[in-house]
Amino acid sequence: MEEAGKMVDPVFGINICVNSASKHSAFFCGEFDKAWKESCLYIQKSYGLPIDYEADVVFVSCGGFPKDLNFYQSTKSMFNGVKAVKPGGTLVLFAQCSEGSGARDFFDWIKPLQEGHLDESLRKDFTIGGYIFYAACEAMRKGNILLLSSLSPDEVKDMGVDSYQDIDELMKHVDVKDKSVYIIPYGGSVMPQLKEVYDKLISELA
């Protein structure tokens, strides 16, 4: 944001922060960079979740409708949840996705992914839906991603996601015995961060 601001030489900044219910919770305005950092510090303190270690298994829910309305919206919880799982670990995402993929062009990027030129194609024809698709694929490389959803398994398998419509069947593929486990009921509203990362961000923004 600071880099973008320098391109237009701003003289005043207005930042509105929202809570988990999407209601206004804070308002920062004034000198552009200062107001921006103050808003970031507020968000970091409000939603940053310091953790001592990354877990073997993380269960994360979007928090129900409408936060899991579609897969596009549900990736917000996945992005946060994956930060709490160790490399090679297992992330279980609960997202109904009653309206399917969400963004019109989100799953359109499956074909470039299958053909091995997703990065190149997105650079040539950038879209927000394509960017979220790309970012999701990159994030999910961190571990084993399982999804409990109404989505067909075929819709997400090429992204590296194993989708199930039955919780008992899904749990057959999750080993929690003698494993460290986190449960995150509102994945879109918390940002898990290793404690040293959390403290560093607080220090940089203060």
mmCIF file of C-alpha atoms in Angstrom:
data_model
loop_
_atom_site.group_PDB
_atom_site.id
_atom_site.type_symbol
_atom_site.label_atom_id
_atom_site.label_comp_id
_atom_site.label_asym_id
_atom_site.label_seq_id
_atom_site.Cartn_x
_atom_site.Cartn_y
_atom_site.Cartn_z
ATOM 1 C CA MET A 1 0.000 0.000 0.000
ATOM 2 C CA GLU A 2 2.834 2.382 0.821
ATOM 3 C CA GLU A 3 4.465 1.650 -2.552
ATOM 4 C CA ALA A 4 1.184 2.293 -4.368
ATOM 5 C CA GLY A 5 0.685 5.515 -2.444
ATOM 6 C CA LYS A 6 4.037 6.870 -3.570
ATOM 7 C CA MET A 7 2.898 6.558 -7.181
ATOM 8 C CA VAL A 8 0.189 9.205 -6.706
ATOM 9 C CA ASP A 9 1.721 11.428 -3.988
ATOM 10 C CA PRO A 10 -1.232 11.293 -1.553
ATOM 11 C CA VAL A 11 -1.792 14.014 1.041
ATOM 12 C CA PHE A 12 -4.443 12.330 3.187
ATOM 13 C CA GLY A 13 -5.392 8.763 4.055
ATOM 14 C CA ILE A 14 -8.679 7.286 5.257
ATOM 15 C CA ASN A 15 -8.765 3.705 6.565
ATOM 16 C CA ILE A 16 -11.869 1.936 7.838
ATOM 17 C CA CYS A 17 -11.434 -1.346 9.730
ATOM 18 C CA VAL A 18 -14.211 -3.876 10.196
ATOM 19 C CA ASN A 19 -14.876 -6.594 12.745
ATOM 20 C CA SER A 20 -15.732 -10.247 12.130
ATOM 21 C CA ALA A 21 -19.364 -9.265 11.464
ATOM 22 C CA SER A 22 -18.230 -6.801 8.773
ATOM 23 C CA LYS A 23 -19.255 -3.846 10.942
ATOM 24 C CA HIS A 24 -17.061 -0.755 11.206
ATOM 25 C CA SER A 25 -14.857 -1.087 14.279
ATOM 26 C CA ALA A 26 -12.167 1.549 13.803
ATOM 27 C CA PHE A 27 -11.407 4.599 11.691
ATOM 28 C CA PHE A 28 -7.935 6.004 11.027
ATOM 29 C CA CYS A 29 -7.263 9.104 8.980
ATOM 30 C CA GLY A 30 -4.525 11.667 8.498
ATOM 31 C CA GLU A 31 -1.052 11.554 6.980
ATOM 32 C CA PHE A 32 -1.165 8.687 4.483
ATOM 33 C CA ASP A 33 1.613 6.410 5.751
ATOM 34 C CA LYS A 34 0.898 7.029 9.427
ATOM 35 C CA ALA A 35 -2.843 6.368 9.112
ATOM 36 C CA TRP A 36 -2.131 3.211 7.132
ATOM 37 C CA LYS A 37 0.297 1.861 9.739
ATOM 38 C CA GLU A 38 -2.110 2.685 12.562
ATOM 39 C CA SER A 39 -4.868 0.719 10.841
ATOM 40 C CA CYS A 40 -2.510 -2.215 10.229
ATOM 41 C CA LEU A 41 -1.451 -2.190 13.878
ATOM 42 C CA TYR A 42 -5.092 -2.240 14.946
ATOM 43 C CA ILE A 43 -5.829 -5.225 12.685
ATOM 44 C CA GLN A 44 -2.696 -7.039 13.829
ATOM 45 C CA LYS A 45 -3.628 -6.633 17.497
ATOM 46 C CA SER A 46 -7.283 -7.505 16.865
ATOM 47 C CA TYR A 47 -6.928 -10.528 14.602
ATOM 48 C CA GLY A 48 -3.322 -11.666 14.855
ATOM 49 C CA LEU A 49 -3.135 -14.939 16.792
ATOM 50 C CA PRO A 50 0.335 -15.726 18.174
ATOM 51 C CA ILE A 51 1.091 -19.456 18.236
ATOM 52 C CA ASP A 52 4.065 -21.278 19.727
ATOM 53 C CA TYR A 53 4.378 -23.829 16.929
ATOM 54 C CA GLU A 54 2.840 -25.012 13.676
ATOM 55 C CA ALA A 55 0.608 -28.040 14.236
ATOM 56 C CA ASP A 56 0.493 -31.436 12.566
ATOM 57 C CA VAL A 57 -3.241 -31.106 11.954
ATOM 58 C CA VAL A 58 -5.407 -27.997 11.696
ATOM 59 C CA PHE A 59 -9.198 -28.035 11.527
ATOM 60 C CA VAL A 60 -10.550 -24.722 10.250
ATOM 61 C CA SER A 61 -14.124 -23.639 9.652
ATOM 62 C CA CYS A 62 -15.194 -20.560 7.742
ATOM 63 C CA GLY A 63 -17.762 -19.884 10.450
ATOM 64 C CA GLY A 64 -20.853 -20.840 8.492
ATOM 65 C CA PHE A 65 -23.031 -19.002 5.984
ATOM 66 C CA PRO A 66 -22.380 -16.613 4.270
ATOM 67 C CA LYS A 67 -18.641 -16.921 4.905
ATOM 68 C CA ASP A 68 -18.603 -20.316 3.187
ATOM 69 C CA LEU A 69 -21.075 -19.335 0.471
ATOM 70 C CA ASN A 70 -18.645 -20.439 -2.236
ATOM 71 C CA PHE A 71 -15.105 -21.717 -2.570
ATOM 72 C CA TYR A 72 -13.791 -18.294 -3.579
ATOM 73 C CA GLN A 73 -14.970 -16.838 -0.256
ATOM 74 C CA SER A 74 -13.825 -19.908 1.665
ATOM 75 C CA THR A 75 -10.217 -19.485 0.562
ATOM 76 C CA LYS A 76 -9.948 -16.634 3.101
ATOM 77 C CA SER A 77 -10.178 -19.186 5.912
ATOM 78 C CA MET A 78 -7.849 -21.551 4.089
ATOM 79 C CA PHE A 79 -5.196 -18.834 3.686
ATOM 80 C CA ASN A 80 -5.305 -18.167 7.426
ATOM 81 C CA GLY A 81 -5.538 -21.788 8.498
ATOM 82 C CA VAL A 82 -2.592 -22.943 6.420
ATOM 83 C CA LYS A 83 -0.347 -20.557 8.372
ATOM 84 C CA ALA A 84 -0.952 -22.680 11.464
ATOM 85 C CA VAL A 85 -0.038 -26.041 9.916
ATOM 86 C CA LYS A 86 3.508 -27.343 9.644
ATOM 87 C CA PRO A 87 4.974 -28.182 6.215
ATOM 88 C CA GLY A 88 3.685 -31.595 5.210
ATOM 89 C CA GLY A 89 0.896 -31.429 7.780
ATOM 90 C CA THR A 90 -2.846 -31.734 7.263
ATOM 91 C CA LEU A 91 -5.395 -28.942 6.952
ATOM 92 C CA VAL A 92 -9.093 -29.811 7.112
ATOM 93 C CA LEU A 93 -11.339 -27.028 5.809
ATOM 94 C CA PHE A 94 -15.071 -26.977 6.545
ATOM 95 C CA ALA A 95 -16.861 -24.999 3.821
ATOM 96 C CA GLN A 96 -20.329 -25.766 2.487
ATOM 97 C CA CYS A 97 -19.892 -23.837 -0.796
ATOM 98 C CA SER A 98 -23.602 -23.999 -1.627
ATOM 99 C CA GLU A 99 -23.059 -21.676 -4.595
ATOM 100 C CA GLY A 100 -20.060 -23.513 -6.022
ATOM 101 C CA SER A 101 -16.860 -21.760 -7.011
ATOM 102 C CA GLY A 102 -18.008 -18.165 -6.575
ATOM 103 C CA ALA A 103 -16.061 -15.812 -8.832
ATOM 104 C CA ARG A 104 -17.072 -16.448 -12.411
ATOM 105 C CA ASP A 105 -13.540 -17.022 -13.632
ATOM 106 C CA PHE A 106 -12.177 -18.803 -10.544
ATOM 107 C CA PHE A 107 -12.270 -22.390 -11.794
ATOM 108 C CA ASP A 108 -11.632 -21.254 -15.382
ATOM 109 C CA TRP A 109 -7.964 -21.365 -14.416
ATOM 110 C CA ILE A 110 -8.054 -25.119 -13.868
ATOM 111 C CA LYS A 111 -7.079 -25.776 -17.493
ATOM 112 C CA PRO A 112 -3.910 -23.607 -17.442
ATOM 113 C CA LEU A 113 -3.022 -25.313 -14.147
ATOM 114 C CA GLN A 114 -3.479 -28.762 -15.673
ATOM 115 C CA GLU A 115 -1.401 -27.783 -18.698
ATOM 116 C CA GLY A 116 1.404 -26.356 -16.571
ATOM 117 C CA HIS A 117 1.266 -22.706 -17.618
ATOM 118 C CA LEU A 118 -0.891 -21.088 -14.937
ATOM 119 C CA ASP A 119 1.720 -18.471 -14.001
ATOM 120 C CA GLU A 120 2.403 -17.512 -17.611
ATOM 121 C CA SER A 121 -1.291 -17.340 -18.535
ATOM 122 C CA LEU A 122 -2.189 -15.246 -15.506
ATOM 123 C CA ARG A 123 0.558 -12.747 -16.298
ATOM 124 C CA LYS A 124 -0.859 -12.350 -19.812
ATOM 125 C CA ASP A 125 -4.504 -12.071 -18.774
ATOM 126 C CA PHE A 126 -4.638 -11.050 -15.127
ATOM 127 C CA THR A 127 -7.912 -11.248 -13.199
ATOM 128 C CA ILE A 128 -8.652 -11.077 -9.476
ATOM 129 C CA GLY A 129 -10.357 -14.476 -9.624
ATOM 130 C CA GLY A 130 -7.304 -15.916 -11.340
ATOM 131 C CA TYR A 131 -4.986 -14.382 -8.768
ATOM 132 C CA ILE A 132 -6.969 -15.884 -5.878
ATOM 133 C CA PHE A 133 -6.941 -19.249 -7.662
ATOM 134 C CA TYR A 134 -3.157 -19.042 -8.117
ATOM 135 C CA ALA A 135 -2.563 -17.941 -4.525
ATOM 136 C CA ALA A 136 -4.754 -20.768 -3.240
ATOM 137 C CA CYS A 137 -2.831 -23.358 -5.252
ATOM 138 C CA GLU A 138 0.471 -22.015 -3.927
ATOM 139 C CA ALA A 139 -0.714 -21.937 -0.303
ATOM 140 C CA MET A 140 -2.074 -25.466 -0.466
ATOM 141 C CA ARG A 141 1.306 -26.834 -1.455
ATOM 142 C CA LYS A 142 2.308 -26.554 2.189
ATOM 143 C CA GLY A 143 0.512 -29.733 3.198
ATOM 144 C CA ASN A 144 -2.306 -32.184 2.720
ATOM 145 C CA ILE A 145 -5.586 -30.303 2.175
ATOM 146 C CA LEU A 146 -8.925 -31.972 2.886
ATOM 147 C CA LEU A 147 -12.270 -30.281 2.318
ATOM 148 C CA LEU A 148 -15.701 -31.075 3.751
ATOM 149 C CA SER A 149 -18.075 -29.497 1.271
ATOM 150 C CA SER A 150 -20.921 -29.910 -1.177
ATOM 151 C CA LEU A 151 -18.402 -29.400 -3.994
ATOM 152 C CA SER A 152 -17.684 -32.358 -6.221
ATOM 153 C CA PRO A 153 -14.233 -33.876 -5.607
ATOM 154 C CA ASP A 154 -13.484 -33.466 -9.312
ATOM 155 C CA GLU A 155 -13.867 -29.685 -9.057
ATOM 156 C CA VAL A 156 -10.897 -29.233 -6.735
ATOM 157 C CA LYS A 157 -8.694 -32.300 -7.149
ATOM 158 C CA ASP A 158 -6.353 -30.588 -9.631
ATOM 159 C CA MET A 159 -5.721 -27.891 -7.029
ATOM 160 C CA GLY A 160 -4.385 -30.579 -4.708
ATOM 161 C CA VAL A 161 -7.526 -30.761 -2.575
ATOM 162 C CA ASP A 162 -9.319 -33.941 -1.505
ATOM 163 C CA SER A 163 -13.001 -33.070 -1.127
ATOM 164 C CA TYR A 164 -15.562 -35.093 0.823
ATOM 165 C CA GLN A 165 -19.272 -34.717 1.437
ATOM 166 C CA ASP A 166 -19.331 -37.047 4.445
ATOM 167 C CA ILE A 167 -17.446 -36.247 7.653
ATOM 168 C CA ASP A 168 -16.964 -39.885 8.611
ATOM 169 C CA GLU A 169 -15.365 -40.654 5.268
ATOM 170 C CA LEU A 170 -13.119 -37.607 5.541
ATOM 171 C CA MET A 171 -11.934 -38.524 9.036
ATOM 172 C CA LYS A 172 -10.719 -41.887 7.758
ATOM 173 C CA HIS A 173 -7.956 -39.890 6.074
ATOM 174 C CA VAL A 174 -6.978 -37.756 9.072
ATOM 175 C CA ASP A 175 -4.524 -39.120 11.626
ATOM 176 C CA VAL A 176 -4.704 -37.227 14.923
ATOM 177 C CA LYS A 177 -3.186 -39.898 17.167
ATOM 178 C CA ASP A 178 -0.221 -38.443 19.065
ATOM 179 C CA LYS A 179 -0.364 -35.369 16.824
ATOM 180 C CA SER A 180 -0.493 -31.681 17.664
ATOM 181 C CA VAL A 181 -3.871 -30.241 16.648
ATOM 182 C CA TYR A 182 -5.385 -26.774 16.309
ATOM 183 C CA ILE A 183 -9.113 -26.109 15.907
ATOM 184 C CA ILE A 184 -10.034 -22.749 14.379
ATOM 185 C CA PRO A 185 -13.824 -22.199 14.340
ATOM 186 C CA TYR A 186 -13.759 -18.812 12.589
ATOM 187 C CA GLY A 187 -10.953 -19.066 10.085
ATOM 188 C CA GLY A 188 -11.653 -15.817 8.292
ATOM 189 C CA SER A 189 -11.369 -13.785 11.485
ATOM 190 C CA VAL A 190 -7.981 -14.830 12.864
ATOM 191 C CA MET A 191 -4.462 -14.718 11.466
ATOM 192 C CA PRO A 192 -2.306 -17.422 13.090
ATOM 193 C CA GLN A 193 1.322 -16.336 13.315
ATOM 194 C CA LEU A 194 4.325 -17.836 15.023
ATOM 195 C CA LYS A 195 4.931 -15.756 18.133
ATOM 196 C CA GLU A 196 8.191 -14.311 16.871
ATOM 197 C CA VAL A 197 6.484 -13.222 13.643
ATOM 198 C CA TYR A 198 3.573 -11.700 15.563
ATOM 199 C CA ASP A 199 5.914 -9.756 17.865
ATOM 200 C CA LYS A 200 8.035 -8.548 14.939
ATOM 201 C CA LEU A 201 4.998 -7.185 13.101
ATOM 202 C CA ILE A 202 3.756 -5.413 16.221
ATOM 203 C CA SER A 203 7.199 -3.854 16.697
ATOM 204 C CA GLU A 204 7.470 -2.731 13.058
ATOM 205 C CA LEU A 205 4.021 -1.140 13.064
ATOM 206 C CA ALA A 206 4.205 0.502 16.495
#
